[in-house]
Coordinates of N, CA and C in Angstrom, one line a residue:
Chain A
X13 N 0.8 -1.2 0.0 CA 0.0 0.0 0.0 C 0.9 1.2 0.0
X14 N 0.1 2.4 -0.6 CA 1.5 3.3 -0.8 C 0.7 4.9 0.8
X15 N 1.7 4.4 1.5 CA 1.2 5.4 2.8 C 1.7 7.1 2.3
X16 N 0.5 7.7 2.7 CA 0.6 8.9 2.8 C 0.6 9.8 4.2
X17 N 1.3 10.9 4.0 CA 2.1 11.7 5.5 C 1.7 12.9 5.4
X18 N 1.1 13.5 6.4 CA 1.2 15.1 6.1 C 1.4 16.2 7.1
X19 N 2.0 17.4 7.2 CA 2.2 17.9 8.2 C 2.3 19.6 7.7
X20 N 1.5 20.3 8.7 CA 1.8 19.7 10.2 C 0.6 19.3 10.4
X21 N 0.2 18.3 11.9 CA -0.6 17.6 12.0 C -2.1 18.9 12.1
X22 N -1.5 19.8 12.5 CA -2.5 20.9 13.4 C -1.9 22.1 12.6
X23 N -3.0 23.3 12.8 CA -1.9 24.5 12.5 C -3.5 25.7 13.5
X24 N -2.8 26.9 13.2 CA -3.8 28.0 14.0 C -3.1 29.0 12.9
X25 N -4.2 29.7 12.1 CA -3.9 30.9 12.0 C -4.7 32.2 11.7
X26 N -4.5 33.3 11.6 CA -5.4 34.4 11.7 C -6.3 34.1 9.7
X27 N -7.2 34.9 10.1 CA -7.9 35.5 8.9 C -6.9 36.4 7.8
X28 N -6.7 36.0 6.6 CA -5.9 36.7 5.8 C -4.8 36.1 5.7
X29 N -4.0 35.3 6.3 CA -2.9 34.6 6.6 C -3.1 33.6 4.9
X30 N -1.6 33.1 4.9 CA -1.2 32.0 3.4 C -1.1 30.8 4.5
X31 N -1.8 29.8 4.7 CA -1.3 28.3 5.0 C -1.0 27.7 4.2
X32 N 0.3 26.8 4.5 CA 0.9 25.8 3.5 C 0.6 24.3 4.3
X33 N 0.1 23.4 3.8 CA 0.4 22.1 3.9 C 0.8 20.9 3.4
X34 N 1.6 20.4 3.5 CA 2.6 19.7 2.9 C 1.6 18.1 3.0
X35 N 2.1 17.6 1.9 CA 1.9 15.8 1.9 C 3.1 14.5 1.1
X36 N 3.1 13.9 1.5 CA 4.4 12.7 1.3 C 4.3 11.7 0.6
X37 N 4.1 11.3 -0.2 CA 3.5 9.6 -0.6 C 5.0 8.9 -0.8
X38 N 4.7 7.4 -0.2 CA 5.8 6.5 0.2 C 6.3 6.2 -0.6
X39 N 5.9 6.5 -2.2 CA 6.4 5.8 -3.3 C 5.5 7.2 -4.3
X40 N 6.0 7.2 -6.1 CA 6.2 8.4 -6.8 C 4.4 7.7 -7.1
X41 N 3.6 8.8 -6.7 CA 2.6 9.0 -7.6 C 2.4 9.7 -8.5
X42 N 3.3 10.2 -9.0 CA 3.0 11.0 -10.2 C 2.6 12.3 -10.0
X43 N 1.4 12.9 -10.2 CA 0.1 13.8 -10.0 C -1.2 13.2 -9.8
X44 N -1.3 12.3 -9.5 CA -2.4 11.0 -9.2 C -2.7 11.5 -7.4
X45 N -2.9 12.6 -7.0 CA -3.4 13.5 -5.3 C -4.4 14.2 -5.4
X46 N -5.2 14.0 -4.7 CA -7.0 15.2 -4.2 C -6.3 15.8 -3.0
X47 N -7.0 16.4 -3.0 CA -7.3 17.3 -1.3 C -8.6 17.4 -1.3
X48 N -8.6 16.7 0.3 CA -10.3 17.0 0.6 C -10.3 18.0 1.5
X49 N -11.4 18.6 1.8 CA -11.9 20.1 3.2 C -12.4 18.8 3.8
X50 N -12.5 18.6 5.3 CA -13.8 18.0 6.0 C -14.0 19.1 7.2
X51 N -14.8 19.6 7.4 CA -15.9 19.9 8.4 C -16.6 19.1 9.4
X52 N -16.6 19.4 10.9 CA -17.1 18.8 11.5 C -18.2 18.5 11.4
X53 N -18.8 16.9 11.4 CA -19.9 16.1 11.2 C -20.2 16.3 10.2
X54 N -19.4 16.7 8.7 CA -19.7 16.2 7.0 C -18.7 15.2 7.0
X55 N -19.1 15.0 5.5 CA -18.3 14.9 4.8 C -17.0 15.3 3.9
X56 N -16.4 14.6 3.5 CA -15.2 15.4 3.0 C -15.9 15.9 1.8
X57 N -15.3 16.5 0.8 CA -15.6 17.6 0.0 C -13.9 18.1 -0.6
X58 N -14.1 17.7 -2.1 CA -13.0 17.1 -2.9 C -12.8 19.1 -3.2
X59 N -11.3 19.3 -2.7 CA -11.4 21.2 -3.2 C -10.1 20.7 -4.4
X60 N -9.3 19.6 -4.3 CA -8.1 19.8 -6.0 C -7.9 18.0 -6.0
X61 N -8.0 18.2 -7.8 CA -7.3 16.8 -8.2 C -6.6 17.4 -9.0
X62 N -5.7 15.4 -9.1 CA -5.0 16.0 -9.9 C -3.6 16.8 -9.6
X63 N -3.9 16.7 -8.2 CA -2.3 17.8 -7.7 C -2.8 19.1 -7.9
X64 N -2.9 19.4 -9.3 CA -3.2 21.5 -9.3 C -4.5 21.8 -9.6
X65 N -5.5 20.6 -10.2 CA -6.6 21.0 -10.7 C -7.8 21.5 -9.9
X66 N -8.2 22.9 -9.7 CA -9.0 23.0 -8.6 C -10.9 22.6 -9.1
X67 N -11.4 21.9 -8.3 CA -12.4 21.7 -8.6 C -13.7 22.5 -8.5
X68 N -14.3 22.6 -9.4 CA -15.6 23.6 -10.1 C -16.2 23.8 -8.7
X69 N -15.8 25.1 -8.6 CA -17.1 26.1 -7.6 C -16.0 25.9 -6.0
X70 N -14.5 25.6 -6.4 CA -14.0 26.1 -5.3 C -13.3 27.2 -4.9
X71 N -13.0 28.2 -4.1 CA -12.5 29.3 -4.6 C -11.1 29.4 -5.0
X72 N -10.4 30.6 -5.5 CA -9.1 30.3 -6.5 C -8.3 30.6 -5.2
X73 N -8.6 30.9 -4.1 CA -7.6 30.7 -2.7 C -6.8 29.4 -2.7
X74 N -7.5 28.4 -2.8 CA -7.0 26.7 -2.9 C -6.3 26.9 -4.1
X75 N -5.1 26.1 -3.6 CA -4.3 25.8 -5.1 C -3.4 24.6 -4.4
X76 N -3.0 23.7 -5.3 CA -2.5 22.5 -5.3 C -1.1 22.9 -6.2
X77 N 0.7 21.7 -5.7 CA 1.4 21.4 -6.4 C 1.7 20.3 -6.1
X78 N 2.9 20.4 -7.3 CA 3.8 19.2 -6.8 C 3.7 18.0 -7.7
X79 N 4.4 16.9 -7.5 CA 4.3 15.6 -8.1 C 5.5 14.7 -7.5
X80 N 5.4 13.1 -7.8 CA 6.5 12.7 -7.5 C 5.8 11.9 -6.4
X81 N 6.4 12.1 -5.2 CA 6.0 11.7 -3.6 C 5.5 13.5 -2.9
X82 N 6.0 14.7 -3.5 CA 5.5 15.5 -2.3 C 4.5 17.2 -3.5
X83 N 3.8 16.7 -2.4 CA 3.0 18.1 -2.6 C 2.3 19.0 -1.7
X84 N 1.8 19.7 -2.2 CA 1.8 21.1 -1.2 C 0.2 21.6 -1.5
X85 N -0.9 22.2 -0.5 CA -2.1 22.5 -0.2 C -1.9 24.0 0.3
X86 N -2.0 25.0 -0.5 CA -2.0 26.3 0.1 C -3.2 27.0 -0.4
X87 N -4.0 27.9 0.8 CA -4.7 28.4 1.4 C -4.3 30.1 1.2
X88 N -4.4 30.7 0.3 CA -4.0 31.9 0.6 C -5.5 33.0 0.7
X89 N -5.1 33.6 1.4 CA -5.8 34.9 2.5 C -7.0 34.0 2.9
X90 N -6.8 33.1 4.0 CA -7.5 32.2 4.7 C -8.7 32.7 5.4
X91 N -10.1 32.3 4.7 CA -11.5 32.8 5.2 C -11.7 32.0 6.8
X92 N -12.7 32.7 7.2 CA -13.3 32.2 8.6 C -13.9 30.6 7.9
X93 N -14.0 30.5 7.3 CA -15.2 29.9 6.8 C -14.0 28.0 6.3
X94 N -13.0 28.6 6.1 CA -11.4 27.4 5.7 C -11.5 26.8 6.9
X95 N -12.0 26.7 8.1 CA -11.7 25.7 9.4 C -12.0 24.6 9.0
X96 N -11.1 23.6 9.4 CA -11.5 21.7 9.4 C -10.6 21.1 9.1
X97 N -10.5 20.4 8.7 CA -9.6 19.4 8.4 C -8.9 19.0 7.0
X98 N -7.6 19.2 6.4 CA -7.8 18.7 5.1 C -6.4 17.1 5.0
X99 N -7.4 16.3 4.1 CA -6.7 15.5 3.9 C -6.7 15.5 2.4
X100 N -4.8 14.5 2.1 CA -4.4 14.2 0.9 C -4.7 12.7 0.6
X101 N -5.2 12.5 -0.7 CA -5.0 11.0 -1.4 C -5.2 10.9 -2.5
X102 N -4.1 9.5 -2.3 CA -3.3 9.3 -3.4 C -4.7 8.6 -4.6
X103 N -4.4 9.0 -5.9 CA -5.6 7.6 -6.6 C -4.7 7.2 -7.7
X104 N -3.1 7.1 -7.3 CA -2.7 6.4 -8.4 C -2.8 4.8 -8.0
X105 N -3.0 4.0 -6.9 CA -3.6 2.8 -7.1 C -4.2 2.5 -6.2
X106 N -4.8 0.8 -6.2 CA -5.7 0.1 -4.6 C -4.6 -0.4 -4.0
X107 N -4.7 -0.3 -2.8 CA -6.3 0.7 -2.3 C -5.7 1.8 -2.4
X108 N -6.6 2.9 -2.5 CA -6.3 4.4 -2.1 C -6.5 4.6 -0.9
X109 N -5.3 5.6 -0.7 CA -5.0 5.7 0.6 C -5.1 7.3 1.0
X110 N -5.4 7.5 2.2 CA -5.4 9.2 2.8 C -4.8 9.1 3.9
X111 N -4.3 11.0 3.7 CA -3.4 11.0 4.7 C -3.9 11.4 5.6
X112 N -3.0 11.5 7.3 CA -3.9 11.8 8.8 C -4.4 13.2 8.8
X113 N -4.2 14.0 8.0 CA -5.0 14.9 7.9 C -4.3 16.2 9.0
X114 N -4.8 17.3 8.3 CA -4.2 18.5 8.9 C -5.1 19.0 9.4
X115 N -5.5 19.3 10.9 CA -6.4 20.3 11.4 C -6.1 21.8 11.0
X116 N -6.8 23.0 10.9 CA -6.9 24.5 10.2 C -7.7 24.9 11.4
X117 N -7.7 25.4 12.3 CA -8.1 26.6 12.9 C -8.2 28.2 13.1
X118 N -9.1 28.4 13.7 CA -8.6 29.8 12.6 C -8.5 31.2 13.8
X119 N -7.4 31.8 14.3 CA -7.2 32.2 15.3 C -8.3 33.3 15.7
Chain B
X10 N -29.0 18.0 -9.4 CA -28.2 18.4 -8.2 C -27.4 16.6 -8.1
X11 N -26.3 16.3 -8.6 CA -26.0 14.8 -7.9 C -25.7 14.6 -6.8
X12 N -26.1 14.0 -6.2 CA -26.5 13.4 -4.7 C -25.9 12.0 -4.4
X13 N -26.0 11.7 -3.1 CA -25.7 10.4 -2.4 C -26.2 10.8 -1.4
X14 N -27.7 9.9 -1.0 CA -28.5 9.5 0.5 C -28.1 8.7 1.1
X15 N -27.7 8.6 2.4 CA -27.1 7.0 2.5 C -28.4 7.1 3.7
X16 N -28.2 5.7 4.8 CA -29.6 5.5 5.4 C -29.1 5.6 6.6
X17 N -29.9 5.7 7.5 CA -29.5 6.2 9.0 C -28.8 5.7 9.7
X18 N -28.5 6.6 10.9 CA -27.5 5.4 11.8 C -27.9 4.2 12.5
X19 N -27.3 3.7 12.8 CA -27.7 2.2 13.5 C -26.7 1.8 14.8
X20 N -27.6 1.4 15.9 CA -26.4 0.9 16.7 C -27.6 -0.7 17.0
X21 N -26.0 -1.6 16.9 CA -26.3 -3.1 16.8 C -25.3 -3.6 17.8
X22 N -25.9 -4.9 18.4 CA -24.8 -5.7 18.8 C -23.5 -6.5 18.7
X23 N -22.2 -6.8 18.7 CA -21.4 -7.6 18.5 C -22.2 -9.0 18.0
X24 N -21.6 -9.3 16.4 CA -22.4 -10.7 16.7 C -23.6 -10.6 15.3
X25 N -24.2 -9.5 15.3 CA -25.1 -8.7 14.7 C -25.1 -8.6 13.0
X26 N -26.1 -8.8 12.3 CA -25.8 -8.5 10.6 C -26.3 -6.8 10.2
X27 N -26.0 -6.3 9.7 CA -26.5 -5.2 9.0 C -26.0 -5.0 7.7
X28 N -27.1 -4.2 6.5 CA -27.1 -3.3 5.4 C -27.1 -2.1 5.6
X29 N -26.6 -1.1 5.1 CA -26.8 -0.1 4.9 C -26.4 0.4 3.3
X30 N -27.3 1.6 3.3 CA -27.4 2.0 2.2 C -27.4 3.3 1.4
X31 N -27.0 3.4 0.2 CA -26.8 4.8 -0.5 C -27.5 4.5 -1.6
X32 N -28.1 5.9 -1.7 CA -29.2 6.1 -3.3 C -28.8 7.0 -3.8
X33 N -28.4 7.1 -5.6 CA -28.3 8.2 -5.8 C -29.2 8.7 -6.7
X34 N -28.6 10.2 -7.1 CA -29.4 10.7 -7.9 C -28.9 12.2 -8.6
X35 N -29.5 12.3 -9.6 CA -29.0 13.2 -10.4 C -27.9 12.9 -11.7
X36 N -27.7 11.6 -11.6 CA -26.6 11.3 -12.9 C -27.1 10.0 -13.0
X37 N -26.7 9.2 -14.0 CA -26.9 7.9 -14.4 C -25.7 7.1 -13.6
X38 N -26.9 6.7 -12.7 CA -26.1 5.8 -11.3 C -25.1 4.7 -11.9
X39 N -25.4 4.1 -13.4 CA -25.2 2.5 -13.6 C -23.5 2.9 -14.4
X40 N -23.2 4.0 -14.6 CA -22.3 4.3 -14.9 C -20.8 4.6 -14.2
X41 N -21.1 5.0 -12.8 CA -19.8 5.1 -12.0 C -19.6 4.8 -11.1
X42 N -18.6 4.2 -11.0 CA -18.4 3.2 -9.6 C -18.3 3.8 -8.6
X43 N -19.0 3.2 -7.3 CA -19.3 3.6 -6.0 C -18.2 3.2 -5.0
X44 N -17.6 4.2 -4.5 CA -16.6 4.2 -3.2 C -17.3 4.0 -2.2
X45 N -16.9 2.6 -1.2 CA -17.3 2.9 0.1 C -16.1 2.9 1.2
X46 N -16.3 4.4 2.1 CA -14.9 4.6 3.1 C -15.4 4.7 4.3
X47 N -14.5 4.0 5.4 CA -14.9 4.2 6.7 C -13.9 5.2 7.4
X48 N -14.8 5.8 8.5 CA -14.0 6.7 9.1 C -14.1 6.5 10.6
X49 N -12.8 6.0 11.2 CA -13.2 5.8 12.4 C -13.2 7.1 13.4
X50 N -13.6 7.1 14.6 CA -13.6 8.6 15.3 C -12.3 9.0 15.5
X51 N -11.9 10.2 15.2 CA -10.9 11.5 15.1 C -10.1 10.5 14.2
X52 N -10.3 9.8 13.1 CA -9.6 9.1 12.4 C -9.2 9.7 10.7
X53 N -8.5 9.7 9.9 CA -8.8 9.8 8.6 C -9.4 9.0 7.7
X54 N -10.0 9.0 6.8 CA -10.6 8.2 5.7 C -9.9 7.1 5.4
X55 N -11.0 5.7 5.5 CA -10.0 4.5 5.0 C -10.6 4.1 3.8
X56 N -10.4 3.7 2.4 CA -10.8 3.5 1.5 C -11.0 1.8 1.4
X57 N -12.1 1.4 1.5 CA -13.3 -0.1 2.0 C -12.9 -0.6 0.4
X58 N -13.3 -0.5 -0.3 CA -13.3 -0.6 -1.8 C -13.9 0.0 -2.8
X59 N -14.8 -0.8 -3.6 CA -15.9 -0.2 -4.9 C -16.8 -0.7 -5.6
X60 N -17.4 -0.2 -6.1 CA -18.7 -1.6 -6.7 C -19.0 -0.2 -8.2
X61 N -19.0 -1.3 -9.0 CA -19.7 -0.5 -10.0 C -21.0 -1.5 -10.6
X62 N -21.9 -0.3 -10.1 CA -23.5 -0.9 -10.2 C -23.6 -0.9 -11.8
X63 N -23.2 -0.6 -12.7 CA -24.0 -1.3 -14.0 C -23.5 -3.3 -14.1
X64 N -22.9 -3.7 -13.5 CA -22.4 -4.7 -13.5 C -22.1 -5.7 -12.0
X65 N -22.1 -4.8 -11.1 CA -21.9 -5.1 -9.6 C -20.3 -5.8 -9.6
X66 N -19.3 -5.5 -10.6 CA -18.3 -5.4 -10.5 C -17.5 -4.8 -8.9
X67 N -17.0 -5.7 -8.3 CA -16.7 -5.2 -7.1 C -14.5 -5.1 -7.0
X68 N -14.1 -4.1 -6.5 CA -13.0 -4.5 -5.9 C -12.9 -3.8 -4.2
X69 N -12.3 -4.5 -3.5 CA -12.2 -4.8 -2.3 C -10.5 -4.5 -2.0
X70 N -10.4 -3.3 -0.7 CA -9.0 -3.1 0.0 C -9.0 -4.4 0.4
X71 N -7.4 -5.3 0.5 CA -7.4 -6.2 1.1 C -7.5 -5.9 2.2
X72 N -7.5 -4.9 3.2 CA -7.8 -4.7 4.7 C -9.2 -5.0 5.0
X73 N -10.1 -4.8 4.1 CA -11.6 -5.4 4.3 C -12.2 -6.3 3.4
X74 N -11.6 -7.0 2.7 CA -11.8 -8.4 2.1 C -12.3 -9.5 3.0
X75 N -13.1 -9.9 2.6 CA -13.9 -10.5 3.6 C -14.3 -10.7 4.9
X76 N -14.9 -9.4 4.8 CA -14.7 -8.6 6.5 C -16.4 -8.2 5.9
X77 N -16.6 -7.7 4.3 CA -17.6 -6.7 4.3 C -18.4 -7.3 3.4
X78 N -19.2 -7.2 2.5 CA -20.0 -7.2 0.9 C -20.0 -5.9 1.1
X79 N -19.9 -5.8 -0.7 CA -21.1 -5.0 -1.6 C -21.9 -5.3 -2.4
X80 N -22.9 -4.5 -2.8 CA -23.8 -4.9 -3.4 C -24.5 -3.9 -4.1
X81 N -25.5 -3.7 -5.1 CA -25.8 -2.6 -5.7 C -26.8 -3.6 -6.5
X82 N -28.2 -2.1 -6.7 CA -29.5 -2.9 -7.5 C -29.6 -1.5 -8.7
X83 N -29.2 -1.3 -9.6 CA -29.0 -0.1 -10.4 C -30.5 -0.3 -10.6
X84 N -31.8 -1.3 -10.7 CA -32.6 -0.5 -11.0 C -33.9 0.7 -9.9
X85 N -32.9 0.9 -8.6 CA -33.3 1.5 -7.7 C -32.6 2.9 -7.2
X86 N -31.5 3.0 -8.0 CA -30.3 3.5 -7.6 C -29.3 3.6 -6.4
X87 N -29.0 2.3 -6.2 CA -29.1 2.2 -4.3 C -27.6 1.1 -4.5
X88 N -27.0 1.2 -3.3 CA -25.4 0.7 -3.2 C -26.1 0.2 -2.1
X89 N -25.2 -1.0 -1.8 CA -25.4 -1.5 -0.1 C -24.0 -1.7 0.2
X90 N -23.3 -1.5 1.6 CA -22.7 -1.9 2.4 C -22.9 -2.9 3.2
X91 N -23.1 -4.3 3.9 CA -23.5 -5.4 4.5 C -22.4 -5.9 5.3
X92 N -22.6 -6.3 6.4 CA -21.8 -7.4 7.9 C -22.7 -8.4 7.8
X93 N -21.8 -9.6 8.2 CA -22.6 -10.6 8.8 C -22.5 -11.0 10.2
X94 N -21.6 -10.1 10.4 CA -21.6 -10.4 12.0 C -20.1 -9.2 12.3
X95 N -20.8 -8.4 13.0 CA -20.7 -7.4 13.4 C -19.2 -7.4 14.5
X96 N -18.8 -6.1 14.8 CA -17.4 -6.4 16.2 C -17.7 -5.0 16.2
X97 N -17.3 -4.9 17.6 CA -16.8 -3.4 18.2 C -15.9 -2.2 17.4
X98 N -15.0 -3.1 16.7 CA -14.1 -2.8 16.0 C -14.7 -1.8 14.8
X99 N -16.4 -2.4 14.4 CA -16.6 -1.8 13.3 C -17.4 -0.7 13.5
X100 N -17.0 -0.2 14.9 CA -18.0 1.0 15.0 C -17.2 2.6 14.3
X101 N -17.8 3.2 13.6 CA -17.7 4.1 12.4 C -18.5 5.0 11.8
X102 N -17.6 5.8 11.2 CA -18.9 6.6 10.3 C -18.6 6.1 8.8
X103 N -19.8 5.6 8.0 CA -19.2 5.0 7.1 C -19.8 6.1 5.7
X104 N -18.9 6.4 4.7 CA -19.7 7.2 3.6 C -19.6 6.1 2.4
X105 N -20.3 6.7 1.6 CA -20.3 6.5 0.2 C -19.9 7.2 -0.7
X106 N -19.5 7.3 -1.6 CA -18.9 8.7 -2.4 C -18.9 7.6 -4.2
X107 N -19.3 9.1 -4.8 CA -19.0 8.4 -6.4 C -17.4 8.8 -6.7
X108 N -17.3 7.7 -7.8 CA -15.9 8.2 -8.2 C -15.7 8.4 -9.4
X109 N -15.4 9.5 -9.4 CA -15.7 10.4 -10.7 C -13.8 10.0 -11.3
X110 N -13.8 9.7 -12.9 CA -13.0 10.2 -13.5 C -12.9 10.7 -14.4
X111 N -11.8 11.9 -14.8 CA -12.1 12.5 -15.5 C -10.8 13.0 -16.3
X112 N -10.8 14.7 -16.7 CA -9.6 15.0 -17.4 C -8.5 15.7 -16.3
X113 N -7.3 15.4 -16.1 CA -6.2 14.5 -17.1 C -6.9 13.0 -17.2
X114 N -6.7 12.1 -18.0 CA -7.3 10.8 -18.5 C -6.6 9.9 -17.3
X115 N -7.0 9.5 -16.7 CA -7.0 8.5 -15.7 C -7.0 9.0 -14.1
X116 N -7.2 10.5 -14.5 CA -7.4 10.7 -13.0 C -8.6 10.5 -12.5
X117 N -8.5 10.7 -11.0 CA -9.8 10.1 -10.3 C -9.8 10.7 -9.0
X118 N -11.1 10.9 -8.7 CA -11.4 11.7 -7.2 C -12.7 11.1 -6.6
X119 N -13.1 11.7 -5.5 CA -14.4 11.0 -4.9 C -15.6 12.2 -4.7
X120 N -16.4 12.3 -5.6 CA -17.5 13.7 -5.3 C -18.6 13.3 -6.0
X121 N -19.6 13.4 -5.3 CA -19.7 13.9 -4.3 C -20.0 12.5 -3.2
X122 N -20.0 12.9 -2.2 CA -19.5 12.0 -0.9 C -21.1 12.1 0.0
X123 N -21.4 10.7 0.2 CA -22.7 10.8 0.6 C -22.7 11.4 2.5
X124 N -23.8 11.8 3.0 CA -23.8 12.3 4.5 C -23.3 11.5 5.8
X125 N -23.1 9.8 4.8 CA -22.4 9.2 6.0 C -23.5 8.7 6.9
X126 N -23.5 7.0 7.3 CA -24.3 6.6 8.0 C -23.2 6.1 9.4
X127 N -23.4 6.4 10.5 CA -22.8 5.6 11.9 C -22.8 4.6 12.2
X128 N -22.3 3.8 12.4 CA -22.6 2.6 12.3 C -22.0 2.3 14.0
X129 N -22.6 2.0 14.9 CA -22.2 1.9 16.4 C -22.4 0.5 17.3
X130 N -21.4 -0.2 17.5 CA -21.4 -1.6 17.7 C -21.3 -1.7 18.9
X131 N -22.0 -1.9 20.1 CA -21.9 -2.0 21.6 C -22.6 -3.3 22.2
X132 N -22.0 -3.9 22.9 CA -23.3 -5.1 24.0 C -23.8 -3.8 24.9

């Protein structure tokens, strides 16, 4: 199985602020990475595939890079509204796997 | 509006069988295979396997290879998740999600992602 890592586990930051979060895959996926938002008590909610590709009706704050094993989830001028959790995964094979996920709080 | 209903929570005994289930709607269900993921509490997403209902084509994480079924009736629009005998272990929130692919050509993601049924296993 190809494990995915991400850090930091947690972060805190003001309104307007750039967050960066980082992810790892054990082995080269390519550009084969989502990022999900979860919200407490939803579900997740797919904001990029694809590594850069942002998905329809997210805002252009979210942007995805990277390829290989590492990529990057940044957040720039971070809304009240960005709190929860985001996780990375991988869909270059089975199982797909996600990572422990980054908490976002928002100071 | 494409959707995923899945059916309410349940708490059952150790020992215990359950279904649970997702309906969709808004797109031609028989066409894209259905993700089912469990989430244990303060856990991240574990990816269960997949079923594609025009065929009930199934693949299965080895971590829950015969641990689970799937099952799907495309002419109702509906996925099932099934136990035959339930553990502590499987208490969770479990979702459904479609899995959409698209362009770049073999990429793939999970949207939209059904509300998630609980699934809570106690004596």
């Amino acid at each position: 199985d190809i494990q995915m890592t991400q850090s930091p586990s947690s972060l805190s930051a003001s309104v307007g602020d750039t967050v960066t979060i980082s992810c790892r895959a054990s082995q080269n996926i390519r550009r084969y990475l989502n990022w999900y938002q979860q919200k407490p008590g939803k579900a997740p909610k797919v904001l990029i595939y694809a590594a850069s590709r942002l998905q329809s009706g997210v805002p252009s704050r979210f942007s995805g890079s990277g390829s290989g094993t590492e990529f990057t989830l940044i957040i720039s001028s971070l809304q009240p509204e960005d709190f929860g959790t985001y996780y990375c995964q991988q869909s270059y094979s089975n199982p797909r796997t996600f990572g422990p996920g980054t908490k976002v709080d928002i100071k | 509006e494409v959707e995923l209903v899945q059916s309410g929570a349940e708490v059952k005994k150790p020992g215990e069988s359950l279904k649970i289930s997702c309906k969709g709607s808004g797109y031609s269900f028989s066409d894209y295979w259905i993700a089912w993921v469990r989430q244990m509490p303060g856990k991240g997403p574990e990816w269960m396997g997949i079923i594609y209902p025009g065929d009930s084509d199934t693949r299965y994480s080895p971590s829950f290879e015969g641990q689970v079924t799937f099952s799907a009736d495309k002419s109702i629009n509906t996925a099932y998740l099934q136990w035959s005998s339930l553990q502590a272990s499987d208490t969770a929130i479990y979702y459904c999600a479609r899995h959409v692919e698209g362009v770049p050509v073999d990429h793939n993601w999970f949207d939209p992602w059904g509300q998630g049924t609980l699934v809570t296993v106690s004596s």
